[in-house]
Tab-separated table of C-alpha atoms and ligand atoms in Angstrom:
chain	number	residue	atom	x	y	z
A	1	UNK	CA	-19.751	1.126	-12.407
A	2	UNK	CA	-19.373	0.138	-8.961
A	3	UNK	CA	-16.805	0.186	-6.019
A	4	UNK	CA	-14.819	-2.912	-5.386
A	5	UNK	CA	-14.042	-3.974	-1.723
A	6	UNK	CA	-11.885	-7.212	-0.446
A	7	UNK	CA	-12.319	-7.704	3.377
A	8	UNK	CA	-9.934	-10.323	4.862
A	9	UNK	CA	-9.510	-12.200	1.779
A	10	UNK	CA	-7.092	-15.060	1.715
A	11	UNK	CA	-6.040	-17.209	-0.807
A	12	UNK	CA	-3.969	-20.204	-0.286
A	13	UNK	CA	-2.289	-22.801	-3.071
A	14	UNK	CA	-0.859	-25.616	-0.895
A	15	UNK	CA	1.397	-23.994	1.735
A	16	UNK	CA	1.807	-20.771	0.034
A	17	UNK	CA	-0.586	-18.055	0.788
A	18	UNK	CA	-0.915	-16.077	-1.997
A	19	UNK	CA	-2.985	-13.484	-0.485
A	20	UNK	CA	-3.010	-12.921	3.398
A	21	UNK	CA	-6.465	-11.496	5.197
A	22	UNK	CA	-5.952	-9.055	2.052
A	23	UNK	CA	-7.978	-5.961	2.761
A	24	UNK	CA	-8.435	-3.589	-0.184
A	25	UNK	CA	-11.179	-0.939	-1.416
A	26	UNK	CA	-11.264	0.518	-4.763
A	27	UNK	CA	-14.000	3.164	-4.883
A	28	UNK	CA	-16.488	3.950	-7.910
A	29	UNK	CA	-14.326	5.068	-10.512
A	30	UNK	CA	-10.859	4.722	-9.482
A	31	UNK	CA	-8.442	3.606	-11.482
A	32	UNK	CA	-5.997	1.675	-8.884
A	33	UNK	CA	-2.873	0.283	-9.881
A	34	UNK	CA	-1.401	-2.028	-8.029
A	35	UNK	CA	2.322	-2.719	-7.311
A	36	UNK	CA	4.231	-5.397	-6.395
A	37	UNK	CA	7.595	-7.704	-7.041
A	38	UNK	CA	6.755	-11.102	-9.059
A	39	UNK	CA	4.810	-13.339	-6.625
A	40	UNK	CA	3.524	-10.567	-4.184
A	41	UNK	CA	-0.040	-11.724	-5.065
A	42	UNK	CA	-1.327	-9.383	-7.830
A	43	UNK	CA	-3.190	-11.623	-10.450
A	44	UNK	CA	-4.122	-14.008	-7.715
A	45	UNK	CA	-6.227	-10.830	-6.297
A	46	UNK	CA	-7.450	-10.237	-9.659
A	47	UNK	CA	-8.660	-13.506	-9.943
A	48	UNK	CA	-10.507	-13.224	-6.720
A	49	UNK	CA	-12.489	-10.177	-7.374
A	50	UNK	CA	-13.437	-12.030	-11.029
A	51	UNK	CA	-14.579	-15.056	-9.638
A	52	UNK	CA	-11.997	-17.340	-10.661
A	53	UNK	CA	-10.377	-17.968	-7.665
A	54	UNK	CA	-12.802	-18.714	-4.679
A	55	UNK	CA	-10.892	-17.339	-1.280
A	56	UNK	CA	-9.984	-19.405	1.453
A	57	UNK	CA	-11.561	-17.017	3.753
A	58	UNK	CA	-12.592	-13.164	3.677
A	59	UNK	CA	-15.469	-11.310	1.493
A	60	UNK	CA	-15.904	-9.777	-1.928
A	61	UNK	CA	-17.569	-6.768	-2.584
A	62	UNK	CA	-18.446	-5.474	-5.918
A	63	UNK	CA	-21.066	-2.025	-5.567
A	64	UNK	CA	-21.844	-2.671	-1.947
A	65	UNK	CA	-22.981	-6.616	-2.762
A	66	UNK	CA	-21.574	-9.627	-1.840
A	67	UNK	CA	-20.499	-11.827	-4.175
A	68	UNK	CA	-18.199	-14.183	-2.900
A	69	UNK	CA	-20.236	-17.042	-3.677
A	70	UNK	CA	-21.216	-15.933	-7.153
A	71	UNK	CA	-19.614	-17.160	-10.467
A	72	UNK	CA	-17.594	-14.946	-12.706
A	73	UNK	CA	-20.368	-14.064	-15.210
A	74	UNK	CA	-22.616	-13.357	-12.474
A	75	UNK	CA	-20.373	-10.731	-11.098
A	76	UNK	CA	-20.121	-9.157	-14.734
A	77	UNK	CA	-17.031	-7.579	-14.131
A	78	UNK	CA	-14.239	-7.975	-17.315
A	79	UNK	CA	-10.744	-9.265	-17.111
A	80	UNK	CA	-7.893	-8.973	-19.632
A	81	UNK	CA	-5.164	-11.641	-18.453
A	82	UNK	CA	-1.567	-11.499	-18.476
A	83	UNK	CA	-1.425	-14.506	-20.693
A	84	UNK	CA	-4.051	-13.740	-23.553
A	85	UNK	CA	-6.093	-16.188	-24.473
A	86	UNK	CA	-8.112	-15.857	-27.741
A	87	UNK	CA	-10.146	-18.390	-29.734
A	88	UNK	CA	-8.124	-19.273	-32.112
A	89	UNK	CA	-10.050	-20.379	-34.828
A	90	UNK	CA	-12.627	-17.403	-34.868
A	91	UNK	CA	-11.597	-14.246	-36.503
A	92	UNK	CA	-10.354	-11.113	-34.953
A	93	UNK	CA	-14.207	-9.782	-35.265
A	94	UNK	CA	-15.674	-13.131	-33.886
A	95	UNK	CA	-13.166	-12.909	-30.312
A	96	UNK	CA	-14.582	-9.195	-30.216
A	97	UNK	CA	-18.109	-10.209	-30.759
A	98	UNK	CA	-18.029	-13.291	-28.609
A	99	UNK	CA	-18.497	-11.694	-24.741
A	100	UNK	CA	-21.510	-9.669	-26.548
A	101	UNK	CA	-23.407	-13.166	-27.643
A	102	UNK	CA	-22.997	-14.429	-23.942
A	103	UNK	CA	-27.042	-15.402	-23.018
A	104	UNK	CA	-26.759	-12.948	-19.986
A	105	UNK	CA	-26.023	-9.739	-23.079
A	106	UNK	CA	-27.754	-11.092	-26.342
A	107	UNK	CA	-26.967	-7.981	-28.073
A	108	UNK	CA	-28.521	-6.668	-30.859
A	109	UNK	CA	-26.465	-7.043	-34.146
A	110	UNK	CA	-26.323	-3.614	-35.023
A	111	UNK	CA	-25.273	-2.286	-31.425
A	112	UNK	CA	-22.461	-5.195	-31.814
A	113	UNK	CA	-21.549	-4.148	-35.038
A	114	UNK	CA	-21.377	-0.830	-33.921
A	115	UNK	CA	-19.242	-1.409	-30.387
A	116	UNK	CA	-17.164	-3.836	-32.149
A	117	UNK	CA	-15.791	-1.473	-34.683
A	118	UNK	CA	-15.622	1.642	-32.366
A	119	UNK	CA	-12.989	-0.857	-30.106
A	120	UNK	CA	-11.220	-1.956	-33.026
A	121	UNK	CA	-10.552	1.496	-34.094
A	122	UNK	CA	-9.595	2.597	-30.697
A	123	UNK	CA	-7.210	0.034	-30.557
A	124	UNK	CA	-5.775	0.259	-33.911
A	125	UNK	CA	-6.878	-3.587	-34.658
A	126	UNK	CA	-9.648	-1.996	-37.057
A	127	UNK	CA	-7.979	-3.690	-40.477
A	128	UNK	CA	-7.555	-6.938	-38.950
A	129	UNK	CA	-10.888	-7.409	-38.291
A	130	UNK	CA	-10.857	-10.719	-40.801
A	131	UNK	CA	-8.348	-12.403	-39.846
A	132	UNK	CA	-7.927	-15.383	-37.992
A	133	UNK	CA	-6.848	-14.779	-34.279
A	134	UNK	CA	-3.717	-17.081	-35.420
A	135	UNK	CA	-2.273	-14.406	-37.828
A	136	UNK	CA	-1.677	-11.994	-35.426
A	137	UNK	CA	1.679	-10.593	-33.745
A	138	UNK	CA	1.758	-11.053	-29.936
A	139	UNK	CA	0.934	-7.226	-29.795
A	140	UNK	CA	-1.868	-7.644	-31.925
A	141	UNK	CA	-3.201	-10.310	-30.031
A	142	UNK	CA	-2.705	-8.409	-26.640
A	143	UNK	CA	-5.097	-5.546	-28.320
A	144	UNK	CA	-7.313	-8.005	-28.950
A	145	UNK	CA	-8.099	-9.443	-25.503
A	146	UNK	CA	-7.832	-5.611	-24.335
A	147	UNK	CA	-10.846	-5.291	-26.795
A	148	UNK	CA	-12.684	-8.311	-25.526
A	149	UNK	CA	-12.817	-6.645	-22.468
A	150	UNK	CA	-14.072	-3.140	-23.665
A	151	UNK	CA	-16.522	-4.068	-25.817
A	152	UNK	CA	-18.496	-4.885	-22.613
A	153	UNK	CA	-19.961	-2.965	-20.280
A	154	UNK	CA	-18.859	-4.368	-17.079
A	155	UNK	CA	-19.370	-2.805	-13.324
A	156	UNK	CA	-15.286	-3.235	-13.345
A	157	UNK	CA	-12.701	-3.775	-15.480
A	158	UNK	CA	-9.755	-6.360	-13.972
A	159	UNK	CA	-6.747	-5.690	-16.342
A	160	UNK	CA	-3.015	-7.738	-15.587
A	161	UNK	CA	-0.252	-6.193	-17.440
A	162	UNK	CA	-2.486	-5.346	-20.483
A	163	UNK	CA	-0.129	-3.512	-22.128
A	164	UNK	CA	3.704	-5.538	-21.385
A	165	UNK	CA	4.366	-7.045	-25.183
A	166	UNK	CA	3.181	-3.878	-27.012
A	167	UNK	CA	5.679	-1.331	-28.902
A	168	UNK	CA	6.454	2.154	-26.669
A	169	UNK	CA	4.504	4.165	-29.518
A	170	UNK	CA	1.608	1.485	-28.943
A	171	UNK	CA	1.664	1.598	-25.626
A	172	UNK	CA	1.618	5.851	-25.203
A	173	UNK	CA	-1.019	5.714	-26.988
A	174	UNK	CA	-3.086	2.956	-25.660
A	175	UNK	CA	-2.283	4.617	-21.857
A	176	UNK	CA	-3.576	7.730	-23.009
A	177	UNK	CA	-7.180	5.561	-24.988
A	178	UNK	CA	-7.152	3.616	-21.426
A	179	UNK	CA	-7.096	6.925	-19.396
A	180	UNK	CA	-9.530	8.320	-21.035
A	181	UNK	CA	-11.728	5.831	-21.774
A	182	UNK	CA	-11.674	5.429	-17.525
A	183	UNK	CA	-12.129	9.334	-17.341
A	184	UNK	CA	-15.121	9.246	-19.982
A	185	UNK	CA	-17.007	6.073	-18.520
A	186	UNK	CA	-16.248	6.551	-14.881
A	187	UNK	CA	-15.119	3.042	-15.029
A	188	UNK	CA	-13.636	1.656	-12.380
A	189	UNK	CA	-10.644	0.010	-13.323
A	190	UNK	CA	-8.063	-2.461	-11.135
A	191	UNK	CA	-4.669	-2.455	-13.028
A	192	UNK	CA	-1.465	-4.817	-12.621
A	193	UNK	CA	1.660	-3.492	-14.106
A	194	UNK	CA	5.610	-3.401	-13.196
A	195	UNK	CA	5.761	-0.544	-15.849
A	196	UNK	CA	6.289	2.614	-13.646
A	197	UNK	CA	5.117	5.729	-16.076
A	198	UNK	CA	1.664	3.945	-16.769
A	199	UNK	CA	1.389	3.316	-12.861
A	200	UNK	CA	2.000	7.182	-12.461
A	201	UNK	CA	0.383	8.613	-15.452
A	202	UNK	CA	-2.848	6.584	-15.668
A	203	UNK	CA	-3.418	5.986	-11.581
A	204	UNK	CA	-5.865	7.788	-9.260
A	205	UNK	CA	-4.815	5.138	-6.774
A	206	UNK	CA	-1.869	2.874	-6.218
A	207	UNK	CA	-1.431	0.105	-3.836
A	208	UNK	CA	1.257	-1.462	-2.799
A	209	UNK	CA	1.365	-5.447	-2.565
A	210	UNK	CA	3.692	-7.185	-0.326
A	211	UNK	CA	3.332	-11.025	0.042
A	212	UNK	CA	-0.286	-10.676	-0.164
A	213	UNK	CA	-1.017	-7.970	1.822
A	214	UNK	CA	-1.780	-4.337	1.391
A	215	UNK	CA	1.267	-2.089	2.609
A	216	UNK	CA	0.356	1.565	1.530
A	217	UNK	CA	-2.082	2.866	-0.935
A	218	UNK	CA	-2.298	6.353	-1.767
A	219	UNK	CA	-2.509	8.364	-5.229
A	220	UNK	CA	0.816	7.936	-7.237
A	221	UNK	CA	2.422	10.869	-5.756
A	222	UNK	CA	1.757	9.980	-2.563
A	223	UNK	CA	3.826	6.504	-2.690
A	224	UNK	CA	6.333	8.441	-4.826
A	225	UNK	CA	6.976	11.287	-2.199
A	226	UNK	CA	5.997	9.695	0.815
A	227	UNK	CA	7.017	5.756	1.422
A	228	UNK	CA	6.014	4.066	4.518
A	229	UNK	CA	9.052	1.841	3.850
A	230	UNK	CA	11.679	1.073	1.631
A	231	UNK	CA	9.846	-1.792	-0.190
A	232	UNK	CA	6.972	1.101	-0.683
A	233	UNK	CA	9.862	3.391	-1.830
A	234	UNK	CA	11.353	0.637	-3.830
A	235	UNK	CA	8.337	0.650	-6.104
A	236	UNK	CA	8.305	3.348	-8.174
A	237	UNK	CA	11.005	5.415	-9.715
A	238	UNK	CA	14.113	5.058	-12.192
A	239	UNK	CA	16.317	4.581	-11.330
A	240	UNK	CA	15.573	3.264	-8.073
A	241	UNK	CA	15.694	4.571	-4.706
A	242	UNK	CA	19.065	4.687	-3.628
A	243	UNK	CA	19.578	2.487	0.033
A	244	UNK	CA	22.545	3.505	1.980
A	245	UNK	CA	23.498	3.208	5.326
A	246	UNK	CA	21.964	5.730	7.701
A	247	UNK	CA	24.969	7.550	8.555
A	248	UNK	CA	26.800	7.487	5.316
A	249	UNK	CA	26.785	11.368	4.980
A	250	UNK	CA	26.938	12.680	8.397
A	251	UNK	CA	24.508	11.911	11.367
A	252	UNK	CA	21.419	10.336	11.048
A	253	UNK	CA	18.291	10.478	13.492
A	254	UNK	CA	17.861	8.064	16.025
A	255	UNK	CA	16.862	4.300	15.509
A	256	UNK	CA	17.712	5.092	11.510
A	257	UNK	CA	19.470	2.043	9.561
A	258	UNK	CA	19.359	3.259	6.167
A	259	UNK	CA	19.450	6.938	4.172
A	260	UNK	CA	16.886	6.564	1.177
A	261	UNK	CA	17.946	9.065	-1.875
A	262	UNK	CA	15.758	8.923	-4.836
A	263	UNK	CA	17.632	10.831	-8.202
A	264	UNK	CA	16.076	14.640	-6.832
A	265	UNK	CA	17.146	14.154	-3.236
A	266	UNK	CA	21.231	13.952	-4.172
A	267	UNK	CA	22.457	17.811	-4.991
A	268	UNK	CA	25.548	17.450	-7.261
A	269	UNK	CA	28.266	20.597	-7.109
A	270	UNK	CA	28.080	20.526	-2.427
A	271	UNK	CA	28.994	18.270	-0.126
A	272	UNK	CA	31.007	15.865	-0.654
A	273	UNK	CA	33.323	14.137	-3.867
A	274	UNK	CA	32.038	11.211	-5.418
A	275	UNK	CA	33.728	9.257	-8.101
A	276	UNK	CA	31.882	8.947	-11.329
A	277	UNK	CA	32.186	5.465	-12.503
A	278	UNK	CA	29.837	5.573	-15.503
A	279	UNK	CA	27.578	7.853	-17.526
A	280	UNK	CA	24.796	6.004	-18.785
A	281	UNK	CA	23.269	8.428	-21.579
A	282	UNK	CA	19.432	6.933	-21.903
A	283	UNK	CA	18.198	9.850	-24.744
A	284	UNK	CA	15.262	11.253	-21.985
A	285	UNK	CA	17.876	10.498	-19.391
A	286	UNK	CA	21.145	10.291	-18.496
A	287	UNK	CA	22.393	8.513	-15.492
A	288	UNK	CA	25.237	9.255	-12.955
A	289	UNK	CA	26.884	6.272	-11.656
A	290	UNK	CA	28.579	7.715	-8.747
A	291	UNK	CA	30.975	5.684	-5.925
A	292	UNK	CA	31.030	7.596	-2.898
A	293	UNK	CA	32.920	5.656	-0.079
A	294	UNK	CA	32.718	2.238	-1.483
A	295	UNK	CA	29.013	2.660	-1.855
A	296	UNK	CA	27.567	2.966	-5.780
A	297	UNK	CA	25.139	5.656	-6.132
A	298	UNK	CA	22.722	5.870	-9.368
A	299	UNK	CA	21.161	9.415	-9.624
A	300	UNK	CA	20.169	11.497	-12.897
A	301	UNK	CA	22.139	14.211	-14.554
A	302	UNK	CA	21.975	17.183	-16.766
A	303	UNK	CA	21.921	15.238	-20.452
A	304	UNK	CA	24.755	17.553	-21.710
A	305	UNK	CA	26.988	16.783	-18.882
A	306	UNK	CA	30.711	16.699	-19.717
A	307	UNK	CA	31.303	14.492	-16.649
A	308	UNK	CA	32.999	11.194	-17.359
A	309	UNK	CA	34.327	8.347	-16.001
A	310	UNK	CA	36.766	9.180	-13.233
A	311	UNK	CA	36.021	12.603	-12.260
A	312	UNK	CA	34.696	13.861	-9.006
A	313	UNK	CA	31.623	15.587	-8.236
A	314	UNK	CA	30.408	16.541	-4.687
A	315	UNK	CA	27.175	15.500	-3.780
A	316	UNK	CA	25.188	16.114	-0.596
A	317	UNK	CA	21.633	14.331	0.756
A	318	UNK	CA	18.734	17.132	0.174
A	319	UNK	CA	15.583	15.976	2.132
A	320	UNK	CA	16.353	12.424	2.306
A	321	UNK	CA	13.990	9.542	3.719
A	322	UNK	CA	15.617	7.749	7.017
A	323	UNK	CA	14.321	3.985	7.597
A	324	UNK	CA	14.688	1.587	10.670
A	325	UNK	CA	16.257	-1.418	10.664
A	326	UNK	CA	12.809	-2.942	9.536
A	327	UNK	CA	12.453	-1.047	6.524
A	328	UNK	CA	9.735	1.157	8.324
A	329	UNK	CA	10.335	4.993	7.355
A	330	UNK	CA	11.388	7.446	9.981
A	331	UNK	CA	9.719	10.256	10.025
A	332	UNK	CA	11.239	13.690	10.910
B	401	ATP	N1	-2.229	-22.007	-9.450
B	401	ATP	C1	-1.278	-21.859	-8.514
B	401	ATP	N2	-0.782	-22.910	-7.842
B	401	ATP	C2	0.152	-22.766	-6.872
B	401	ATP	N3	0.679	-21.580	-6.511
B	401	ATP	C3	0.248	-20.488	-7.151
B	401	ATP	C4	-0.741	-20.563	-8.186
B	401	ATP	N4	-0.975	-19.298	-8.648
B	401	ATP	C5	-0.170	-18.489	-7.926
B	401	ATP	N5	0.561	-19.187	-7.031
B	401	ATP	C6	1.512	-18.624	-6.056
B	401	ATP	O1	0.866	-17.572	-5.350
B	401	ATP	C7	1.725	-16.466	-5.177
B	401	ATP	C8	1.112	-15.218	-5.804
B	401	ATP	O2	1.011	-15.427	-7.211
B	401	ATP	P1	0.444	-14.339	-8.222
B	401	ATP	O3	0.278	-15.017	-9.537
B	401	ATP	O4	-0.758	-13.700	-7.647
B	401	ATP	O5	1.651	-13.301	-8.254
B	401	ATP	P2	1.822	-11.980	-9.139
B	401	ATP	O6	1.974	-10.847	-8.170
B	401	ATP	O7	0.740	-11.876	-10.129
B	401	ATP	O8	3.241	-12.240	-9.835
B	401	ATP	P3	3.743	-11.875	-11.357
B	401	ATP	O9	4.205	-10.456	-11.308
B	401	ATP	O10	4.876	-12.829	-11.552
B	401	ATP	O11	2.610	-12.109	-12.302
B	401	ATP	C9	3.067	-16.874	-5.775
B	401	ATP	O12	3.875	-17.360	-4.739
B	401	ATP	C10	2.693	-17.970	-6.733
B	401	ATP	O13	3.764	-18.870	-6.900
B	402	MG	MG1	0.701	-12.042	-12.183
């Protein structure tokens, strides 16, 4: 496995620039996720560290080597796609064989048989090994292209949403096969996904994508706990970040715009009455819809609450992030 590095790297499609002087590192065996809004440039950097999309300017990296230049198969990394693609008319067994016939592998039959079967399994795709790629659900097909990928043995594995049209059951599963299939093979691994437990269960590393550039990496805690802004804050946790104005509650620090509360920085029972307007009972979680001044407020509750609709319940700010006016955090 190797360490993947993007120095400067833009990207533009007519006048929008996908990716801007992107700088990014993923080091030998990471598993980064990165995070971003629709359009903030995620696949498109994918796409540059596979080879598919040639950068306008900047250098790729892939285990200290340059390979800018170089074609997709020459930079033998793997890449599941947010739209699958399969060949249709081969069987599940012939899509899972195919990357292993590629002149650059020529496997040997029985090591293909072998691989094929021990990815099939892992993905529970092992009894439709027969049939056609056409008589597949969507979720089945997704598991297929996951297997395409894994059945290689690539210096990096690119993978875009790999997991979005698959059951929850599927997908607990498959984030725990994908963990530890990373943890086993030291793989390093660059992961897109809007789905906020795999980005915090299965990430050494996140970034954070912001119309094409790089705004905060860090592991998943880090983001989580401490934001460099509210789009960074924005990215992870449900329900989101609350954004309020700075001096909502009381007095806020100099140059501060906006109080950020997140679900475990509101205390409920001080401070001061809120109005609950809704309790939103989820099964793991059950959600406080609060108005507190003409401002809503989303925040979590204890799931055997009695609270409804209409009462009051005083809440106070416990550790809060302040931003500027910019977004930028303030920092105590
Ligand atoms: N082939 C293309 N032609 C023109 N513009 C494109 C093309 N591919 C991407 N873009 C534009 O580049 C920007 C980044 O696109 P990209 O696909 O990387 O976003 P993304 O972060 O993967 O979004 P999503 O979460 O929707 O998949 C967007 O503004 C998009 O419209
Ligand atoms: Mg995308």
């Amino acid at each position: 496995m190797a360490e993947v590095t993007l120095s400067g790297v833009t990207v533009r499609y007519g006048t929008t620039t996908a990716l801007d002087a992107l700088d990014l590192h993923v080091p030998d065996g990471a598993f980064m996720v990165l995070l971003g809004p629709t359009g903030a440039g995620k696949t498109t950097t994918l796409r540059a560290v596979s080879g598919l999309t040639r950068p306008d300017a900047g250098e790729v990296r892939i285990g200290g080597q340059e390979v800018t230049g170089l074609t997709p198969a020459q930079r033998n990394v793997a890449m599941v796609f947010q739209q699958y693609s399969l060949y249709p008319h081969l069987t599940v067994r012939e899509n899972l064989e195919f990357p292993l016939k590629s002149p650059l592998l020529r496997t040997p039959r029985d090591a293909m048989a072998q691989k094929v079967t021990r990815v099939a399994e892992t993905l529970q795709i092992a009894h439709k090994l027969d049939n056609k790629a056409t008589a597949l659900s969507g979720g089945e097909m997704q598991r297929v292209s996951i297997g395409r990928a894994l059945v290689r043995d690539p210096v990096a594995y690119l993978m875009d949403e790999p997991l979005s049209s698959l059951d929850a059951k599927l997908r607990a599963d498959l984030r725990i096969e994908l963990k530890s299939i990373q943890a086993d093979s030291g793989a390093t691994i660059l992961y897109v996904t809007h789905d906020q437990i795999e980005a915090m269960t299965m990430a050494t590393h996140v970034g954070v994508l912001d119309e094409g550039r790089l705004v905060q990496t860090g592991t998943p805690r880090e983001i989580y706990e401490d934001p460099v802004s509210i789009y960074a804050a924005s990215r992870l946790g449900l329900p989101r970040i609350n954004i309020l104005p700075a001096d909502l509650f009381g007095t806020a620090p100099p140059g501060a715009r906006s109080i950020g509360l997140r679900p475990e920085q509101i205390r409920q029972g001080e401070g001061q009455d809120a109005r609950v307007t809704r309790v939103e009972r989820l099964g793991d979680q059950t959600r406080l819809h609060l108005n507190f001044r003409d401002h809503d407020i989303v925040t979590v509750t204890d799931p055997h609450t009695a609270l409804r609709r209409g009462d009051v319940v005083a809440i106070a700010p416990h550790r809060p992030f302040f931003f500027a006016a910019d977004g930028a955090r303030i920092r105590a």
